[in-house]
Short mmCIF file of C-alpha atoms and ligand atoms in Angstrom, two decimals:
data_model
loop_
_atom_site.label_atom_id
_atom_site.label_comp_id
_atom_site.label_asym_id
_atom_site.label_seq_id
_atom_site.Cartn_x
_atom_site.Cartn_y
_atom_site.Cartn_z
CA MET A 5 12.08 -10.00 -18.00
CA ILE A 6 12.53 -6.84 -19.90
CA LEU A 7 13.71 -3.73 -17.76
CA ILE A 8 12.70 -0.44 -19.13
CA LYS A 9 13.55 2.86 -17.84
CA ASN A 10 12.25 5.25 -20.56
CA SER A 11 8.78 6.04 -20.50
CA GLN A 12 7.96 6.14 -24.33
CA THR A 13 9.67 2.69 -24.96
CA PHE A 14 7.56 1.35 -22.00
CA ASN A 15 4.29 2.49 -23.48
CA ALA A 16 5.43 1.57 -26.90
CA LEU A 17 5.85 -2.01 -25.60
CA ILE A 18 2.75 -2.18 -23.79
CA LYS A 19 0.82 -0.99 -27.02
CA GLU A 20 2.71 -3.77 -28.84
CA LYS A 21 1.38 -6.38 -26.22
CA LYS A 22 -2.15 -5.07 -26.46
CA ALA A 23 -2.24 -5.18 -30.14
CA LYS A 24 -1.80 -8.89 -29.70
CA ASN A 25 -4.93 -9.14 -27.49
CA LEU A 26 -2.71 -9.83 -24.24
CA LYS A 27 -4.26 -8.85 -21.00
CA ILE A 28 -1.81 -6.75 -19.04
CA GLY A 29 -1.71 -7.14 -15.24
CA PHE A 30 0.11 -4.55 -13.22
CA VAL A 31 1.71 -4.13 -9.70
CA PRO A 32 3.03 -0.83 -8.93
CA THR A 33 5.63 -0.90 -6.15
CA MET A 34 8.44 1.30 -4.58
CA GLY A 35 10.94 -1.63 -4.45
CA ALA A 36 12.60 -3.28 -1.51
CA LEU A 37 10.18 -6.39 -2.45
CA HIS A 38 9.09 -8.93 0.10
CA ALA A 39 6.94 -11.89 0.08
CA GLY A 40 3.84 -9.46 0.20
CA HIS A 41 4.87 -7.75 -3.06
CA LEU A 42 5.51 -11.32 -4.77
CA SER A 43 2.06 -12.49 -3.70
CA LEU A 44 0.58 -9.62 -5.89
CA ILE A 45 2.97 -10.76 -8.93
CA LYS A 46 1.72 -14.34 -8.32
CA SER A 47 -2.06 -13.13 -8.30
CA ALA A 48 -1.21 -11.08 -11.58
CA ARG A 49 0.59 -13.99 -13.18
CA GLN A 50 -2.69 -16.14 -12.40
CA LYS A 51 -4.96 -13.67 -13.94
CA CYS A 52 -3.04 -12.06 -16.77
CA ASP A 53 -1.04 -12.81 -19.89
CA ILE A 54 1.59 -10.05 -19.16
CA VAL A 55 2.79 -9.19 -15.88
CA VAL A 56 4.36 -5.72 -15.45
CA CYS A 57 5.91 -4.37 -12.30
CA SER A 58 7.15 -0.73 -11.64
CA ILE A 59 9.56 0.22 -9.03
CA PHE A 60 9.77 3.92 -8.49
CA VAL A 61 10.53 5.51 -5.12
CA ASN A 62 7.94 8.33 -5.69
CA PRO A 63 9.33 11.75 -4.22
CA THR A 64 6.02 13.42 -4.05
CA GLN A 65 4.30 11.16 -1.67
CA PHE A 66 6.92 11.37 1.24
CA ASN A 67 6.16 14.50 3.54
CA VAL A 68 9.45 13.68 5.67
CA ALA A 69 12.62 14.34 3.68
CA SER A 70 14.52 11.68 5.61
CA ASP A 71 11.92 8.88 5.21
CA LEU A 72 12.60 9.47 1.30
CA THR A 73 16.38 9.74 1.54
CA ASN A 74 16.54 6.48 3.92
CA TYR A 75 13.90 4.59 1.92
CA PRO A 76 15.61 1.11 0.96
CA ARG A 77 16.39 0.57 -2.62
CA PRO A 78 18.02 -2.91 -3.29
CA ILE A 79 17.29 -2.80 -6.91
CA GLU A 80 19.61 -5.73 -7.87
CA LYS A 81 17.82 -8.12 -5.33
CA ASP A 82 14.46 -6.79 -6.58
CA ILE A 83 15.43 -7.75 -9.97
CA GLN A 84 16.29 -11.24 -9.01
CA LEU A 85 13.17 -11.63 -7.31
CA LEU A 86 10.85 -10.47 -10.03
CA VAL A 87 12.66 -12.71 -12.49
CA HIS A 88 12.22 -15.70 -10.19
CA GLU A 89 8.52 -14.80 -9.87
CA GLY A 90 8.02 -14.82 -14.01
CA CYS A 91 7.37 -11.03 -14.10
CA ASP A 92 7.67 -9.99 -17.83
CA ILE A 93 8.25 -6.23 -17.92
CA LEU A 94 9.87 -4.15 -14.88
CA PHE A 95 9.39 -0.18 -15.45
CA HIS A 96 11.92 1.46 -13.42
CA PRO A 97 12.22 5.04 -14.13
CA GLU A 98 14.48 7.82 -12.78
CA VAL A 99 12.83 10.71 -11.02
CA ASP A 100 13.44 13.14 -14.07
CA GLU A 101 11.74 10.67 -16.53
CA ILE A 102 8.50 10.88 -14.56
CA TYR A 103 8.65 14.55 -13.15
CA GLY A 104 10.60 16.35 -15.83
CA ASN A 105 8.70 19.31 -15.23
CA GLY A 106 9.11 19.63 -11.73
CA LEU A 107 7.37 17.59 -8.74
CA VAL A 108 4.12 19.10 -9.33
CA LYS A 109 1.20 17.13 -7.72
CA ASP A 110 -2.41 16.56 -8.36
CA SER A 111 -4.92 17.46 -5.87
CA SER A 112 -6.87 14.69 -4.05
CA SER A 113 -9.17 17.18 -2.07
CA ASP A 114 -12.17 16.26 -3.86
CA PHE A 115 -11.79 12.49 -3.59
CA GLY A 116 -14.33 12.43 -0.51
CA SER A 117 -13.85 13.14 3.01
CA PHE A 118 -12.15 9.79 3.95
CA ILE A 119 -9.23 11.04 2.37
CA HIS A 120 -8.35 13.72 4.86
CA LEU A 121 -8.67 11.14 7.87
CA LEU A 122 -5.92 8.83 9.28
CA GLU A 123 -3.19 8.62 6.69
CA GLY A 124 -4.56 11.76 5.00
CA ALA A 125 -4.23 13.69 8.42
CA SER A 126 -1.06 12.18 9.57
CA ARG A 127 0.89 12.59 6.29
CA PRO A 128 -0.36 15.93 4.72
CA GLY A 129 0.12 15.52 1.02
CA HIS A 130 0.75 11.98 0.96
CA PHE A 131 -2.39 10.93 -1.21
CA ASP A 132 -1.75 13.82 -3.74
CA GLY A 133 1.51 12.22 -4.13
CA VAL A 134 0.09 8.83 -4.66
CA ILE A 135 -2.65 9.89 -6.87
CA THR A 136 -0.09 11.74 -9.13
CA ILE A 137 2.04 8.88 -9.78
CA VAL A 138 -0.54 6.13 -9.88
CA LYS A 139 -2.24 8.11 -12.72
CA LYS A 140 0.79 8.51 -14.40
CA LEU A 141 1.69 4.78 -14.22
CA PHE A 142 -1.74 3.81 -15.27
CA GLN A 143 -1.56 6.12 -18.44
CA LEU A 144 1.71 4.65 -19.33
CA CYS A 145 0.88 0.91 -18.50
CA GLU A 146 -2.73 0.80 -19.67
CA PRO A 147 -3.37 -2.17 -17.56
CA LYS A 148 -6.58 -4.25 -17.69
CA GLU A 149 -6.22 -5.35 -13.77
CA VAL A 150 -4.15 -3.80 -11.03
CA PHE A 151 -3.13 -5.62 -7.87
CA PHE A 152 -2.74 -3.57 -4.56
CA GLY A 153 -2.22 -5.00 -0.96
CA GLN A 154 -4.58 -4.38 1.82
CA LYS A 155 -1.85 -3.40 4.14
CA ASP A 156 -2.32 0.04 2.53
CA TYR A 157 -6.10 -0.09 2.77
CA GLN A 158 -6.74 3.69 2.77
CA GLN A 159 -4.55 3.80 -0.39
CA CYS A 160 -6.55 1.05 -1.90
CA LEU A 161 -9.64 3.12 -1.51
CA VAL A 162 -7.93 6.25 -2.90
CA VAL A 163 -6.95 4.17 -6.08
CA GLU A 164 -10.34 2.79 -6.47
CA THR A 165 -11.85 6.18 -6.46
CA LEU A 166 -9.15 7.09 -8.80
CA ILE A 167 -10.20 4.23 -11.04
CA GLN A 168 -14.04 4.97 -11.00
CA ARG A 169 -13.16 8.36 -12.16
CA ASN A 170 -10.32 8.21 -14.77
CA PHE A 171 -10.13 4.57 -15.55
CA PRO A 172 -13.37 2.91 -15.47
CA ASN A 173 -12.04 -0.08 -17.61
CA ILE A 174 -9.39 -1.21 -15.11
CA VAL A 175 -10.15 -3.98 -12.66
CA PHE A 176 -9.06 -3.37 -9.14
CA ASN A 177 -7.84 -6.39 -7.14
CA LEU A 178 -7.61 -6.06 -3.37
CA CYS A 179 -5.02 -8.59 -2.17
CA PRO A 180 -4.72 -9.91 1.55
CA ILE A 181 -1.72 -8.86 3.85
CA LEU A 182 1.09 -11.15 4.18
CA ARG A 183 2.33 -11.64 7.88
CA GLU A 184 5.55 -12.89 9.36
CA GLU A 185 5.02 -15.98 11.87
CA ASP A 186 4.47 -13.70 14.68
CA GLY A 187 1.87 -11.76 12.75
CA LEU A 188 3.85 -8.64 11.90
CA ALA A 189 2.66 -7.30 8.60
CA MET A 190 5.06 -7.47 5.89
CA SER A 191 6.64 -4.01 4.84
CA SER A 192 9.72 -2.68 3.29
CA ARG A 193 10.15 -0.74 6.31
CA ASN A 194 10.40 -3.52 8.59
CA ILE A 195 14.26 -4.17 7.75
CA ARG A 196 14.63 -0.54 9.75
CA LEU A 197 13.40 -2.04 12.97
CA SER A 198 16.26 -2.82 15.56
CA ALA A 199 16.20 -6.54 16.90
CA GLU A 200 14.61 -5.06 20.07
CA GLU A 201 11.96 -3.30 18.31
CA ARG A 202 11.33 -6.12 15.85
CA LYS A 203 10.69 -8.62 18.75
CA ILE A 204 7.94 -6.46 20.24
CA SER A 205 6.47 -5.41 17.00
CA TYR A 206 4.01 -8.51 17.00
CA LYS A 207 1.94 -6.64 19.44
CA ILE A 208 0.33 -4.33 16.69
CA TYR A 209 -1.40 -7.50 14.98
CA LYS A 210 -2.10 -9.05 18.33
CA GLU A 211 -4.06 -5.90 19.38
CA LEU A 212 -6.05 -5.99 16.12
CA LYS A 213 -6.51 -9.50 16.39
CA ASN A 214 -7.89 -8.96 19.93
CA LEU A 215 -10.37 -6.49 18.80
CA LYS A 216 -11.49 -8.63 16.08
CA ASP A 217 -11.80 -11.46 18.46
CA ASN A 218 -14.03 -9.17 20.65
CA TRP A 219 -15.82 -7.36 17.86
CA GLN A 220 -19.25 -9.10 18.20
CA THR A 221 -19.35 -8.62 21.88
CA GLN A 222 -19.90 -5.84 24.50
CA GLN A 223 -16.17 -6.09 25.14
CA TRP A 224 -14.84 -4.62 21.90
CA GLU A 225 -14.70 -0.85 23.45
CA ILE A 226 -12.52 -2.36 26.30
CA ALA A 227 -10.34 -4.01 23.89
CA LEU A 228 -10.00 -0.87 21.87
CA LYS A 229 -9.02 1.12 25.04
CA ASN A 230 -6.32 -1.57 25.97
CA ALA A 231 -5.02 -1.81 22.46
CA LYS A 232 -4.49 2.19 22.55
CA HIS A 233 -2.80 1.85 25.75
CA ILE A 234 -0.62 -1.00 24.93
CA LEU A 235 0.45 0.45 21.45
CA ASN A 236 1.18 3.99 23.25
CA GLU A 237 3.74 2.45 25.63
CA ALA A 238 7.50 3.27 24.92
CA PRO A 239 8.94 2.57 22.74
CA PHE A 240 5.64 2.53 20.77
CA LYS A 241 4.06 5.83 20.05
CA LEU A 242 0.51 5.69 18.87
CA GLU A 243 -0.59 8.00 15.80
CA TYR A 244 -3.97 6.66 15.37
CA LEU A 245 -6.14 3.51 16.08
CA SER A 246 -9.56 3.75 14.53
CA VAL A 247 -12.62 1.44 14.26
CA CYS A 248 -14.71 2.85 11.43
CA ASN A 249 -16.86 1.91 8.44
CA ALA A 250 -14.61 0.25 6.03
CA LYS A 251 -15.89 2.01 2.87
CA THR A 252 -16.63 5.60 4.34
CA PHE A 253 -14.46 5.78 7.29
CA ASP A 254 -17.31 7.23 9.51
CA SER A 255 -16.42 6.59 12.99
CA ILE A 256 -18.44 3.62 14.78
CA ASP A 257 -20.02 3.68 18.22
CA ASN A 258 -21.80 0.49 18.21
CA PHE A 259 -21.24 -2.95 16.39
CA GLU A 260 -21.99 -2.87 12.81
CA GLU A 261 -21.31 -5.04 9.71
CA ASN A 262 -18.24 -3.77 7.20
CA ALA A 263 -16.04 -2.19 9.85
CA ILE A 264 -12.33 -2.15 9.80
CA ALA A 265 -9.57 -1.22 12.45
CA LEU A 266 -6.77 0.53 11.14
CA VAL A 267 -3.70 1.63 13.01
CA ALA A 268 -0.34 3.58 12.61
CA VAL A 269 2.38 3.61 15.31
CA GLN A 270 5.91 4.80 15.51
CA LEU A 271 8.12 2.12 16.74
CA GLY A 272 11.50 3.92 17.38
CA ASN A 273 12.23 5.53 14.33
CA THR A 274 10.01 3.40 12.19
CA ARG A 275 6.60 4.11 11.06
CA LEU A 276 4.23 0.97 10.73
CA ILE A 277 0.55 0.58 9.50
CA ASP A 278 -1.71 -2.29 9.68
CA ASN A 279 -5.29 -2.99 9.70
CA ILE A 280 -7.82 -5.92 10.11
CA LEU A 281 -11.45 -6.26 8.63
CA LEU A 282 -13.72 -6.86 11.68
O1 PAF B 1 2.03 1.55 -2.40
C1 PAF B 1 3.23 1.65 -2.81
O2 PAF B 1 4.05 1.09 -2.82
C2 PAF B 1 3.13 3.15 -3.39
O3 PAF B 1 2.27 3.79 -2.62
C3 PAF B 1 2.65 3.18 -4.79
C4 PAF B 1 1.33 2.71 -5.18
C5 PAF B 1 3.66 2.33 -5.73
C6 PAF B 1 2.60 4.61 -5.68
O4 PAF B 1 3.99 5.15 -5.28
#
């Protein structure tokens, strides 16, 4: 695997590969890689000639300073995992390399109303930061296909919108959520959970699954009410649990096709998100 920190060197190598008609698959990450990320690398490996991964903890998408400071950065371990998975190129720039002119963000305000809901409402400015970095990375990497995990479902819709607008030739791949044995969605943040918190964190998926199981019955509203109660009992603090249309995020009163349940909870000091297509 070739490790590159410089943007120009990275883009020159990409251009070299593209000149040979090689198909570039791209997996952008913030590192602290787990099996979920590695499944994205595997998908890229299956569909593309050259697999590129980026590791960059993007400061402009954090709206809480301590979250950015505490974000895990086990780069040596990440490199080993990527080599093992057969990744070809790792782009791992410093903050100045990307934001030399200051931490200026693009605006996502005209991306559609869905962007202001849920994560958009809970984390003001977050998607502006995501759009800024994803755009820069796509410009440097010039991928044919990109691979994103469904766990960050709203982010996936944001990136799909960005692609429709600015990069119409990129193929977007939505990859399934990988879960621990008890159902907890894999996340780089899970290592921050205490042993006690980890033990009860299975409840998040259990409640989502219960909602799905009841979706086609009259019972789903009761399931939703129960889930909201359970996921707001200490040490859980519920930020949102929303059942809505999976494309528009319009809220749903009655059973309909193409629905999704999305949840964000604070468990102790750790913020966790998850979702399930209903
Ligand atoms: O999902 C992530 O890890 C990040 O939001 C991304 C897409 C790499 C942008 O920083």
